[in-house]
Short mmCIF file of C-alpha atoms in Angstrom, two decimals:
data_model
loop_
_atom_site.label_atom_id
_atom_site.label_comp_id
_atom_site.label_asym_id
_atom_site.label_seq_id
_atom_site.Cartn_x
_atom_site.Cartn_y
_atom_site.Cartn_z
CA UNK A 21 -17.35 -24.69 -9.40
CA UNK A 22 -13.67 -23.85 -9.95
CA UNK A 23 -12.95 -20.14 -9.79
CA UNK A 24 -11.51 -18.43 -12.86
CA UNK A 25 -7.88 -17.38 -12.34
CA UNK A 26 -7.21 -13.72 -13.17
CA UNK A 27 -3.88 -12.38 -14.46
CA UNK A 28 -2.61 -9.51 -12.31
CA UNK A 29 -0.54 -7.10 -14.42
CA UNK A 30 1.31 -4.61 -12.23
CA UNK A 31 2.26 -1.25 -13.75
CA UNK A 32 3.35 0.51 -10.53
CA UNK A 33 6.84 1.01 -11.95
CA UNK A 34 5.57 2.46 -15.23
CA UNK A 35 2.12 4.06 -15.02
CA UNK A 36 2.35 4.44 -11.25
CA UNK A 37 5.66 6.26 -11.50
CA UNK A 38 4.06 8.82 -13.79
CA UNK A 39 2.26 10.32 -10.78
CA UNK A 40 3.79 13.74 -10.00
CA UNK A 41 6.58 13.45 -7.42
CA UNK A 42 6.75 9.64 -7.58
CA UNK A 43 9.78 9.11 -9.83
CA UNK A 44 12.17 6.36 -8.76
CA UNK A 45 15.88 5.64 -9.06
CA UNK A 46 16.76 2.41 -10.92
CA UNK A 47 17.83 0.65 -7.71
CA UNK A 48 14.51 1.59 -6.08
CA UNK A 49 12.62 0.06 -9.00
CA UNK A 50 14.61 -3.15 -8.64
CA UNK A 51 13.79 -3.33 -4.91
CA UNK A 52 10.07 -2.87 -5.55
CA UNK A 53 10.13 -5.39 -8.41
CA UNK A 54 11.59 -8.04 -6.09
CA UNK A 55 8.77 -7.40 -3.65
CA UNK A 56 6.18 -7.57 -6.43
CA UNK A 57 7.48 -11.06 -7.24
CA UNK A 58 7.19 -11.98 -3.55
CA UNK A 59 3.62 -10.66 -3.68
CA UNK A 60 2.83 -12.97 -6.58
CA UNK A 61 1.95 -10.63 -9.45
CA UNK A 62 1.87 -12.37 -12.83
CA UNK A 63 3.25 -9.57 -15.01
CA UNK A 64 5.50 -6.62 -14.13
CA UNK A 65 5.73 -3.55 -16.37
CA UNK A 66 8.98 -2.06 -14.99
CA UNK A 67 9.06 1.18 -16.95
CA UNK A 68 9.26 2.89 -20.33
CA UNK A 69 12.68 1.94 -21.76
CA UNK A 70 12.72 4.63 -24.46
CA UNK A 71 11.97 7.45 -22.02
CA UNK A 72 15.43 7.74 -20.40
CA UNK A 73 18.72 5.85 -19.92
CA UNK A 74 17.79 5.32 -16.25
CA UNK A 75 14.48 3.70 -17.13
CA UNK A 76 16.18 1.51 -19.75
CA UNK A 77 18.71 0.38 -17.13
CA UNK A 78 15.97 -0.36 -14.58
CA UNK A 79 13.92 -2.43 -17.03
CA UNK A 80 17.04 -4.31 -18.14
CA UNK A 81 18.15 -5.04 -14.56
CA UNK A 82 14.69 -6.20 -13.51
CA UNK A 83 14.44 -8.39 -16.64
CA UNK A 84 17.69 -10.11 -15.69
CA UNK A 85 16.68 -10.56 -12.05
CA UNK A 86 13.12 -11.83 -12.65
CA UNK A 87 12.53 -15.43 -11.63
CA UNK A 88 8.76 -15.91 -11.80
CA UNK A 89 6.93 -12.87 -13.15
CA UNK A 90 6.63 -12.09 -16.85
CA UNK A 91 8.32 -8.80 -17.80
CA UNK A 92 6.55 -6.35 -20.09
CA UNK A 93 8.38 -3.81 -22.24
CA UNK A 94 6.28 -0.69 -22.83
CA UNK A 95 6.46 1.26 -26.10
CA UNK A 96 4.60 3.78 -28.16
CA UNK A 97 3.71 2.65 -31.69
CA UNK A 98 7.10 3.95 -32.84
CA UNK A 99 9.86 1.70 -34.19
CA UNK A 100 12.59 3.24 -32.01
CA UNK A 101 10.47 2.72 -28.87
CA UNK A 102 9.94 -0.91 -29.84
CA UNK A 103 13.67 -1.41 -30.38
CA UNK A 104 14.43 -0.02 -26.91
CA UNK A 105 11.79 -2.24 -25.27
CA UNK A 106 13.12 -5.31 -27.10
CA UNK A 107 16.71 -4.66 -25.98
CA UNK A 108 15.76 -3.83 -22.38
CA UNK A 109 13.73 -7.05 -21.89
CA UNK A 110 15.79 -9.51 -23.97
CA UNK A 111 17.23 -11.27 -20.88
CA UNK A 112 13.86 -11.84 -19.17
CA UNK A 113 12.90 -15.54 -18.81
CA UNK A 114 9.36 -14.57 -19.85
CA UNK A 115 8.46 -11.34 -21.63
CA UNK A 116 5.96 -9.47 -23.72
CA UNK A 117 5.84 -6.10 -25.47
CA UNK A 118 3.06 -3.59 -24.82
CA UNK A 119 2.32 -1.17 -27.66
CA UNK A 120 -0.21 1.65 -27.58
CA UNK A 121 -1.65 4.35 -29.79
CA UNK A 122 -4.62 6.67 -29.32
CA UNK A 123 -8.01 5.68 -30.70
CA UNK A 124 -10.57 8.29 -29.57
CA UNK A 125 -11.50 11.05 -31.97
CA UNK A 126 -10.57 13.75 -29.46
CA UNK A 127 -7.05 12.29 -29.20
CA UNK A 128 -6.73 11.90 -32.96
CA UNK A 129 -7.85 15.48 -33.60
CA UNK A 130 -5.96 17.34 -30.88
CA UNK A 131 -3.02 15.16 -29.82
CA UNK A 132 -1.90 12.96 -32.72
CA UNK A 133 -3.41 15.12 -35.48
CA UNK A 134 -3.82 12.01 -37.62
CA UNK A 135 -6.71 10.38 -39.45
CA UNK A 136 -8.24 7.05 -38.49
CA UNK A 137 -6.69 5.44 -41.55
CA UNK A 138 -3.21 6.66 -40.54
CA UNK A 139 -3.59 5.34 -36.99
CA UNK A 140 -4.75 1.93 -38.23
CA UNK A 141 -1.75 1.76 -40.58
CA UNK A 142 0.70 2.69 -37.80
CA UNK A 143 -0.80 0.12 -35.42
CA UNK A 144 -0.65 -2.62 -38.07
CA UNK A 145 2.97 -1.89 -39.07
CA UNK A 146 4.29 -1.54 -35.50
CA UNK A 147 2.63 -4.71 -34.22
CA UNK A 148 3.96 -6.66 -37.21
CA UNK A 149 7.44 -5.19 -36.59
CA UNK A 150 7.38 -6.09 -32.86
CA UNK A 151 6.15 -9.60 -33.67
CA UNK A 152 9.54 -10.33 -35.28
CA UNK A 153 11.15 -10.18 -31.84
CA UNK A 154 8.52 -11.32 -29.35
CA UNK A 155 5.60 -13.72 -29.68
CA UNK A 156 3.48 -12.13 -26.96
CA UNK A 157 2.25 -8.67 -28.00
CA UNK A 158 -0.18 -6.59 -25.95
CA UNK A 159 -1.93 -3.75 -27.74
CA UNK A 160 -3.80 -0.82 -26.17
CA UNK A 161 -6.08 1.54 -28.12
CA UNK A 162 -5.61 4.50 -25.77
CA UNK A 163 -8.79 6.25 -24.53
CA UNK A 164 -10.84 3.25 -25.67
CA UNK A 165 -13.77 4.12 -23.39
CA UNK A 166 -14.33 7.38 -25.36
CA UNK A 167 -13.75 5.82 -28.78
CA UNK A 168 -16.49 5.33 -31.38
CA UNK A 169 -17.61 1.73 -30.99
CA UNK A 170 -17.29 0.70 -34.64
CA UNK A 171 -13.81 2.22 -34.95
CA UNK A 172 -12.69 0.55 -31.70
CA UNK A 173 -13.75 -2.82 -33.09
CA UNK A 174 -11.94 -2.11 -36.36
CA UNK A 175 -8.75 -1.15 -34.53
CA UNK A 176 -8.85 -4.30 -32.38
CA UNK A 177 -9.43 -6.50 -35.44
CA UNK A 178 -6.47 -4.80 -37.15
CA UNK A 179 -4.27 -5.46 -34.10
CA UNK A 180 -5.26 -9.14 -33.94
CA UNK A 181 -4.63 -9.64 -37.66
CA UNK A 182 -1.17 -8.06 -37.25
CA UNK A 183 -0.25 -10.47 -34.44
CA UNK A 184 -1.44 -9.01 -31.12
CA UNK A 185 -2.15 -11.70 -28.50
CA UNK A 186 -3.52 -9.49 -25.70
CA UNK A 187 -5.96 -6.65 -26.23
CA UNK A 188 -6.02 -4.08 -23.42
CA UNK A 189 -9.01 -1.72 -23.28
CA UNK A 190 -7.98 1.42 -21.36
CA UNK A 191 -10.36 3.76 -19.57
CA UNK A 192 -7.53 6.28 -19.89
CA UNK A 193 -9.24 9.25 -18.24
CA UNK A 194 -11.47 7.36 -15.81
CA UNK A 195 -14.60 8.42 -17.68
CA UNK A 196 -16.64 5.22 -17.89
CA UNK A 197 -19.31 4.02 -15.49
CA UNK A 198 -19.15 0.34 -14.48
CA UNK A 199 -22.15 -0.70 -16.58
CA UNK A 200 -20.69 1.17 -19.58
CA UNK A 201 -17.22 -0.29 -19.21
CA UNK A 202 -18.56 -3.81 -18.74
CA UNK A 203 -20.70 -3.37 -21.86
CA UNK A 204 -17.62 -2.42 -23.91
CA UNK A 205 -16.08 -5.82 -23.13
CA UNK A 206 -19.30 -7.67 -23.76
CA UNK A 207 -19.79 -5.95 -27.13
CA UNK A 208 -16.16 -6.60 -28.13
CA UNK A 209 -16.67 -10.29 -27.36
CA UNK A 210 -19.84 -10.32 -29.47
CA UNK A 211 -18.64 -8.33 -32.48
CA UNK A 212 -14.87 -8.44 -33.00
CA UNK A 213 -13.53 -11.12 -35.36
CA UNK A 214 -10.72 -13.22 -33.90
CA UNK A 215 -11.37 -12.08 -30.32
CA UNK A 216 -11.57 -15.71 -29.19
CA UNK A 217 -7.84 -16.05 -30.02
CA UNK A 218 -6.63 -13.32 -27.65
CA UNK A 219 -6.72 -12.35 -24.00
CA UNK A 220 -8.78 -9.31 -22.98
CA UNK A 221 -7.34 -6.92 -20.42
CA UNK A 222 -8.73 -3.98 -18.41
CA UNK A 223 -6.82 -0.80 -17.53
CA UNK A 224 -8.79 1.72 -15.46
CA UNK A 225 -8.00 5.14 -14.05
CA UNK A 226 -9.66 6.51 -10.95
CA UNK A 227 -10.76 10.04 -11.87
CA UNK A 228 -14.33 9.37 -10.72
CA UNK A 229 -13.32 6.87 -8.02
CA UNK A 230 -14.55 3.95 -10.15
CA UNK A 231 -11.32 2.19 -11.18
CA UNK A 232 -11.87 -0.91 -9.02
CA UNK A 233 -15.59 -1.09 -9.79
CA UNK A 234 -14.91 -0.73 -13.52
CA UNK A 235 -12.22 -3.43 -13.40
CA UNK A 236 -14.63 -5.82 -11.69
CA UNK A 237 -17.25 -5.00 -14.32
CA UNK A 238 -14.72 -5.86 -17.04
CA UNK A 239 -13.92 -9.19 -15.34
CA UNK A 240 -17.60 -10.06 -15.19
CA UNK A 241 -17.84 -9.42 -18.92
CA UNK A 242 -14.94 -11.49 -20.21
CA UNK A 243 -11.70 -9.73 -19.20
CA UNK A 244 -8.98 -12.15 -18.09
CA UNK A 245 -6.32 -9.66 -17.00
CA UNK A 246 -6.44 -6.46 -14.94
CA UNK A 247 -3.73 -3.80 -14.94
CA UNK A 248 -3.18 -2.36 -11.47
CA UNK A 249 -0.79 -0.33 -9.33
CA UNK A 250 0.15 -0.68 -5.68
CA UNK A 251 -1.72 1.89 -3.56
CA UNK A 252 -3.53 2.93 -6.76
CA UNK A 253 -0.73 5.35 -7.67
CA UNK A 254 -0.64 6.78 -11.16
CA UNK A 255 -1.51 9.70 -13.40
CA UNK A 256 -3.86 12.26 -11.82
CA UNK A 257 -5.96 10.33 -9.27
CA UNK A 258 -4.26 7.04 -10.08
CA UNK A 259 -5.04 3.57 -11.38
CA UNK A 260 -7.01 0.57 -10.21
CA UNK A 261 -5.57 -0.30 -6.79
CA UNK A 262 -3.92 -3.73 -6.67
CA UNK A 263 -4.73 -4.34 -3.02
CA UNK A 264 -8.36 -3.23 -3.33
CA UNK A 265 -9.06 -5.32 -6.42
CA UNK A 266 -7.28 -8.40 -5.06
CA UNK A 267 -9.04 -8.25 -1.69
CA UNK A 268 -12.42 -7.66 -3.34
CA UNK A 269 -11.82 -10.89 -5.27
CA UNK A 270 -10.42 -12.66 -2.20
CA UNK A 271 -13.26 -11.56 0.12
CA UNK A 272 -16.10 -12.00 -2.38
CA UNK A 273 -14.59 -14.82 -4.41
CA UNK A 274 -17.66 -17.02 -4.02
CA UNK A 275 -19.92 -14.36 -5.52
CA UNK A 276 -17.46 -13.37 -8.26
CA UNK A 277 -16.14 -16.90 -8.96
CA UNK A 278 -12.68 -15.37 -9.48
CA UNK A 279 -9.24 -15.93 -7.96
CA UNK A 280 -5.69 -14.52 -8.18
CA UNK A 281 -2.18 -15.81 -7.42
CA UNK A 282 -1.48 -12.94 -4.97
CA UNK A 283 -0.14 -13.82 -1.51
CA UNK A 284 -2.25 -11.70 0.89
CA UNK A 285 0.41 -11.82 3.62
CA UNK A 286 2.69 -9.69 1.41
CA UNK A 287 0.15 -6.94 0.68
CA UNK A 288 0.83 -4.61 3.61
CA UNK A 289 4.62 -4.76 3.27
CA UNK A 290 4.38 -4.12 -0.48
CA UNK A 291 2.11 -1.10 0.01
CA UNK A 292 4.36 0.33 2.72
CA UNK A 293 7.47 -0.17 0.57
CA UNK A 294 5.92 1.64 -2.40
CA UNK A 295 4.62 4.43 -0.17
CA UNK A 296 8.00 5.01 1.47
CA UNK A 297 10.01 4.74 -1.73
CA UNK A 298 7.75 7.05 -3.73
CA UNK A 299 7.24 9.45 -0.80
CA UNK A 300 3.53 9.00 -1.47
CA UNK A 301 1.58 8.79 1.83
CA UNK A 302 -1.22 6.27 2.21
CA UNK A 303 -4.47 8.03 3.11
CA UNK A 304 -5.79 7.19 6.59
CA UNK A 305 -9.08 5.94 5.13
CA UNK A 306 -7.49 3.99 2.25
CA UNK A 307 -9.24 0.62 1.92
CA UNK A 308 -7.26 -2.48 2.97
CA UNK A 309 -3.99 -0.78 4.03
CA UNK A 310 -4.94 2.69 5.32
CA UNK A 311 -4.27 3.58 8.96
CA UNK A 312 -7.98 3.48 9.80
CA UNK A 313 -8.82 0.34 7.78
CA UNK A 314 -8.71 -1.88 10.87
CA UNK A 315 -8.90 0.70 13.67
CA UNK A 316 -12.06 1.40 15.62
CA UNK A 317 -12.93 4.17 18.05
CA UNK A 318 -16.66 3.62 18.50
CA UNK A 319 -17.35 1.86 21.79
CA UNK A 320 -19.99 -0.37 20.20
CA UNK A 321 -17.58 -1.47 17.47
CA UNK A 322 -14.70 -1.95 19.92
CA UNK A 323 -16.81 -4.10 22.22
CA UNK A 324 -17.96 -6.26 19.30
CA UNK A 325 -14.44 -6.66 17.94
CA UNK A 326 -13.00 -7.66 21.28
CA UNK A 327 -15.67 -10.36 21.50
CA UNK A 328 -15.30 -11.56 17.89
CA UNK A 329 -13.38 -9.95 15.04
CA UNK A 330 -15.95 -10.73 12.34
CA UNK A 331 -18.58 -8.50 13.98
CA UNK A 332 -17.13 -5.41 12.29
CA UNK A 333 -14.28 -6.64 10.07
CA UNK A 334 -14.72 -8.49 6.78
CA UNK A 335 -10.97 -9.10 6.33
CA UNK A 336 -8.37 -10.39 8.78
CA UNK A 337 -5.62 -7.73 9.01
CA UNK A 338 -3.03 -10.20 10.26
CA UNK A 339 -3.56 -12.31 7.14
CA UNK A 340 -2.57 -9.24 5.11
CA UNK A 341 0.52 -8.60 7.19
CA UNK A 342 -1.13 -5.59 8.87
CA UNK A 343 -0.11 -5.11 12.55
CA UNK A 344 -3.05 -5.73 14.88
CA UNK A 345 -3.84 -2.27 16.32
CA UNK A 346 -7.58 -2.12 16.06
CA UNK A 347 -8.32 -0.03 19.15
CA UNK A 348 -8.02 3.76 18.99
CA UNK A 349 -8.92 5.54 22.20
CA UNK A 350 -11.08 8.62 21.86
CA UNK A 351 -14.29 10.12 23.17
CA UNK A 352 -16.36 7.37 21.52
CA UNK A 353 -14.43 4.52 23.14
CA UNK A 354 -15.94 2.27 25.76
CA UNK A 355 -14.84 0.81 29.07
CA UNK A 356 -13.99 -2.55 27.50
CA UNK A 357 -11.57 -0.97 25.01
CA UNK A 358 -9.86 1.01 27.76
CA UNK A 359 -9.38 -2.13 29.81
CA UNK A 360 -7.97 -3.96 26.77
CA UNK A 361 -5.42 -1.23 26.00
CA UNK A 362 -4.26 -1.03 29.62
CA UNK A 363 -3.75 -4.79 29.64
CA UNK A 364 -1.30 -4.42 26.75
CA UNK A 365 0.95 -2.56 29.19
CA UNK A 366 0.40 -5.16 31.90
CA UNK A 367 -1.96 -2.84 33.81
CA UNK A 368 -4.88 -4.64 35.43
CA UNK A 369 -7.28 -2.57 37.55
CA UNK A 370 -10.03 -3.51 39.93
CA UNK A 371 -13.58 -2.58 38.88
CA UNK A 372 -13.67 0.56 41.10
CA UNK A 373 -10.23 1.65 39.84
CA UNK A 374 -11.27 1.06 36.23
CA UNK A 375 -14.47 3.07 36.78
CA UNK A 376 -12.43 5.98 38.15
CA UNK A 377 -9.87 5.87 35.32
CA UNK A 378 -12.64 5.55 32.72
CA UNK A 379 -14.41 8.66 34.06
CA UNK A 380 -11.22 10.71 33.89
CA UNK A 381 -10.38 9.18 30.50
CA UNK A 382 -13.69 10.46 29.12
CA UNK A 383 -12.91 13.96 30.40
CA UNK A 384 -9.50 13.84 28.72
CA UNK A 385 -10.98 12.46 25.49
CA UNK A 386 -13.49 15.32 25.35
CA UNK A 387 -10.62 17.78 25.57
CA UNK A 388 -8.44 16.03 22.95
CA UNK A 389 -8.90 14.34 19.57
CA UNK A 390 -7.18 11.18 20.79
CA UNK A 391 -5.77 9.97 24.09
CA UNK A 392 -2.13 8.97 23.73
CA UNK A 393 -0.52 6.02 25.50
CA UNK A 394 1.30 8.44 27.80
CA UNK A 395 -1.99 10.08 28.75
CA UNK A 396 -3.59 6.73 29.45
CA UNK A 397 -0.75 5.48 31.63
CA UNK A 398 -0.69 8.75 33.54
CA UNK A 399 -4.44 8.47 34.20
CA UNK A 400 -4.01 4.92 35.47
CA UNK A 401 -1.11 5.95 37.72
CA UNK A 402 -3.09 8.86 39.16
CA UNK A 403 -5.97 6.52 39.93
CA UNK A 404 -3.87 3.95 41.77
CA UNK A 405 -0.85 5.89 42.99
CA UNK A 406 1.44 3.25 41.43
CA UNK A 407 4.05 3.37 38.68
CA UNK A 408 2.43 1.60 35.77
CA UNK A 409 5.17 0.94 33.22
CA UNK A 410 8.54 -0.76 33.26
CA UNK A 411 10.47 2.26 32.02
CA UNK A 412 10.00 6.03 32.22
CA UNK A 413 11.65 8.78 30.20
CA UNK A 414 12.95 11.15 32.89
CA UNK A 415 14.84 13.65 30.76
CA UNK A 416 15.65 14.29 27.11
CA UNK A 417 17.77 16.91 25.39
CA UNK A 418 18.53 17.38 21.71
CA UNK A 419 21.14 19.68 20.21
CA UNK A 420 20.59 20.48 16.54
CA UNK A 421 22.07 22.79 13.92
CA UNK A 422 21.72 23.10 10.17
CA UNK A 423 25.38 22.29 9.46
CA UNK A 424 26.27 19.74 12.15
CA UNK A 425 25.27 16.28 13.30
CA UNK A 426 22.49 16.17 15.88
CA UNK A 427 23.27 15.09 19.43
CA UNK A 428 20.68 13.67 21.84
CA UNK A 429 20.93 12.59 25.46
CA UNK A 430 18.27 10.78 27.48
CA UNK A 431 17.77 9.60 31.04
CA UNK A 432 15.54 6.55 31.50
CA UNK A 433 14.39 5.03 34.79
CA UNK A 434 13.91 1.29 35.27
CA UNK A 435 10.81 1.41 37.48
CA UNK A 436 11.35 -2.11 38.80
CA UNK A 437 14.75 -1.25 40.30
CA UNK A 438 14.56 2.53 40.54
CA UNK A 439 17.89 2.82 38.69
CA UNK A 440 18.29 5.74 36.29
CA UNK A 441 20.72 5.59 33.38
CA UNK A 442 21.76 8.28 30.90
CA UNK A 443 22.75 7.63 27.30
CA UNK A 444 23.65 9.77 24.31
CA UNK A 445 23.90 9.32 20.56
CA UNK A 446 24.46 11.30 17.38
CA UNK A 447 22.49 11.16 14.17
CA UNK A 448 21.97 12.87 10.85
CA UNK A 449 18.61 14.05 12.19
CA UNK A 450 17.14 14.59 15.68
CA UNK A 451 14.87 11.52 15.46
CA UNK A 452 17.80 9.24 14.65
CA UNK A 453 19.81 10.70 17.54
CA UNK A 454 16.95 10.34 20.06
CA UNK A 455 16.04 6.79 19.02
CA UNK A 456 19.70 5.78 19.08
CA UNK A 457 19.97 7.07 22.65
CA UNK A 458 16.78 5.34 23.79
CA UNK A 459 17.80 2.01 22.25
CA UNK A 460 20.80 1.96 24.59
CA UNK A 461 18.51 2.31 27.61
CA UNK A 462 16.62 -0.95 27.03
CA UNK A 463 18.12 -4.36 27.91
CA UNK A 464 16.52 -6.06 24.91
CA UNK A 465 17.16 -5.43 21.19
CA UNK A 466 14.41 -3.86 19.11
CA UNK A 467 14.07 -3.00 15.45
CA UNK A 468 12.67 0.43 14.58
CA UNK A 469 10.12 -0.51 11.92
CA UNK A 470 8.08 2.57 11.11
CA UNK A 471 7.31 6.17 12.07
CA UNK A 472 4.19 8.18 11.25
CA UNK A 473 3.94 11.90 12.01
CA UNK A 474 0.74 13.94 11.92
CA UNK A 475 -0.40 17.41 12.92
CA UNK A 476 -3.52 17.37 15.10
CA UNK A 477 -4.46 20.98 14.38
CA UNK A 478 -3.27 24.04 12.47
CA UNK A 479 -0.92 26.88 13.35
CA UNK A 480 2.43 27.09 15.07
CA UNK A 481 1.02 25.85 18.40
CA UNK A 482 -0.31 22.61 16.90
CA UNK A 483 0.27 19.33 18.70
CA UNK A 484 2.14 16.69 16.77
CA UNK A 485 1.14 13.04 16.95
CA UNK A 486 3.77 10.36 16.47
CA UNK A 487 3.12 6.65 15.97
CA UNK A 488 6.12 4.36 16.25
CA UNK A 489 6.20 0.67 15.37
CA UNK A 490 8.99 -1.57 16.62
CA UNK A 491 9.69 -5.28 16.29
CA UNK A 492 11.02 -7.68 18.89
CA UNK A 493 11.18 -11.46 18.70
CA UNK A 494 9.04 -11.63 15.58
CA UNK A 495 6.25 -9.48 17.08
CA UNK A 496 5.43 -5.84 16.41
CA UNK A 497 4.47 -3.24 19.01
CA UNK A 498 2.98 0.16 18.28
CA UNK A 499 3.03 3.21 20.53
CA UNK A 500 1.69 6.75 20.24
CA UNK A 501 2.83 10.08 21.59
CA UNK A 502 1.35 13.58 21.41
CA UNK A 503 3.29 16.76 22.18
CA UNK A 504 3.82 20.29 20.80
CA UNK A 505 7.45 19.26 20.19
CA UNK A 506 7.30 16.53 17.56
CA UNK A 507 10.66 15.06 18.65
CA UNK A 508 9.33 14.63 22.18
CA UNK A 509 6.20 13.01 20.71
CA UNK A 510 8.42 10.53 18.85
CA UNK A 511 10.33 9.75 22.05
CA UNK A 512 7.10 9.13 23.98
CA UNK A 513 5.74 6.92 21.18
CA UNK A 514 8.95 4.88 21.13
CA UNK A 515 8.90 4.52 24.92
CA UNK A 516 5.28 3.32 24.73
CA UNK A 517 6.11 0.68 22.14
CA UNK A 518 9.14 -0.46 24.15
CA UNK A 519 7.10 -0.69 27.35
CA UNK A 520 4.67 -3.01 25.57
CA UNK A 521 7.62 -5.09 24.35
CA UNK A 522 9.02 -5.12 27.90
CA UNK A 523 5.69 -6.38 29.24
CA UNK A 524 5.72 -9.16 26.66
CA UNK A 525 9.34 -10.04 27.52
CA UNK A 526 8.59 -10.08 31.26
CA UNK A 527 5.52 -12.28 30.74
CA UNK A 528 7.52 -14.72 28.61
CA UNK A 529 10.31 -14.80 31.20
CA UNK A 530 7.79 -15.52 33.97
CA UNK A 531 6.30 -18.41 31.98
CA UNK A 532 9.75 -19.84 31.30
CA UNK A 533 10.66 -19.63 35.00
CA UNK A 534 7.41 -21.36 35.99
CA UNK A 535 7.99 -24.16 33.49
CA UNK A 536 11.58 -24.57 34.68
CA UNK A 537 10.41 -24.79 38.32
CA UNK A 538 7.76 -27.37 37.42
CA UNK A 539 10.32 -29.52 35.63
#
């Protein structure tokens, strides 16, 4: 049976931006919109044109730049809002207008202070007015999930008669349970005249953590479109998460008989871009793209994963563009995981050496929350008496002041030759200065991809944990560092990532030499 294709309507740049602290500059919206097109969303709602000149400019620019996605102009049921949305989207190759007005009695009584008859009249007049400019009109009766059923049907019928082509049913405050929200769609299908002529859409908020579940319930009861945001950002606790909904459909497509046009390989990059641009961190336990989504500390899980990924993972992280870093070393880790991580640095121990390092690793893991790469390499070196990495950070110094550029100097030893070299660099911040200095110490170019910083405890004596991701030759390498001085932790994490890259470069060079000798 052919799976039903679902329309993915992305409102990250409108509803998502309404999350406190997540406002965007116009050029940032344009950058995210380009990535949303790369991702494959069907509809982009770039903002609220009537809300500010900046939002109008962003919607207009995105409308002109769009090549594949349909652009949606958002407006209250107010003529001036509609005019602004029409002007802002007039250059889009494909467009629609999205009008909304409240429908629940609590909204009518305390927010709009209007009667049901007045709201129906406003909806009818504004939809008819918008229809003069755009054929495709989406209408949302706001707070639909708390609206009297008979009045909701009447409002939807009024909207369809006036020219609406898409009816969106918002769970505006995240109040509905999945069976309730699904039933709303089923009952609309059964009772609203003209509903067979329009598309039904779901728009769910996550106040009770049910946005994705409610959206799936709507799809199973006749919805053809779902409104989502990247990382689930949005008002209060956010909206239905794009990546969670899409991967639920992708992973359980056979059971759901649904499909989307989203390119999974673009999911991770899109989520990271939105997180960085909005300064909105992704929770460690966030499904699909969170730091822990594909990381495993339990020895049983690690052993299973190293034997076959599907033992404990239902999605392939690399297919989503997520770097493969599934092993986290801690007190629950097993011998197999320790051996695997050491091998990433080119460290191969005999069974007795591995037993010794594993025993001391367990002692260290009991004393710490996690064992950093530096700790692990030091343990291996102590067990064998050998230098275990290609490069070692011998010395680092950073000079910083609140009114001057930062200056860093580093000394790095090439352990293969014993040669030590010192380098220095300036930067607007200490991290930039340190990384700039360290880049000069390595004979191969790397791209600094990402930095995560976390406190491992509370108080002024807390250790900081840094995770650095770099790219070299199309591959990514990730290193960790832990230290009371967070800048030192960053330096150690960068050195760890570079040592992994060096091991990869050395291995590739050895293979190339062997092939050359054979030929």
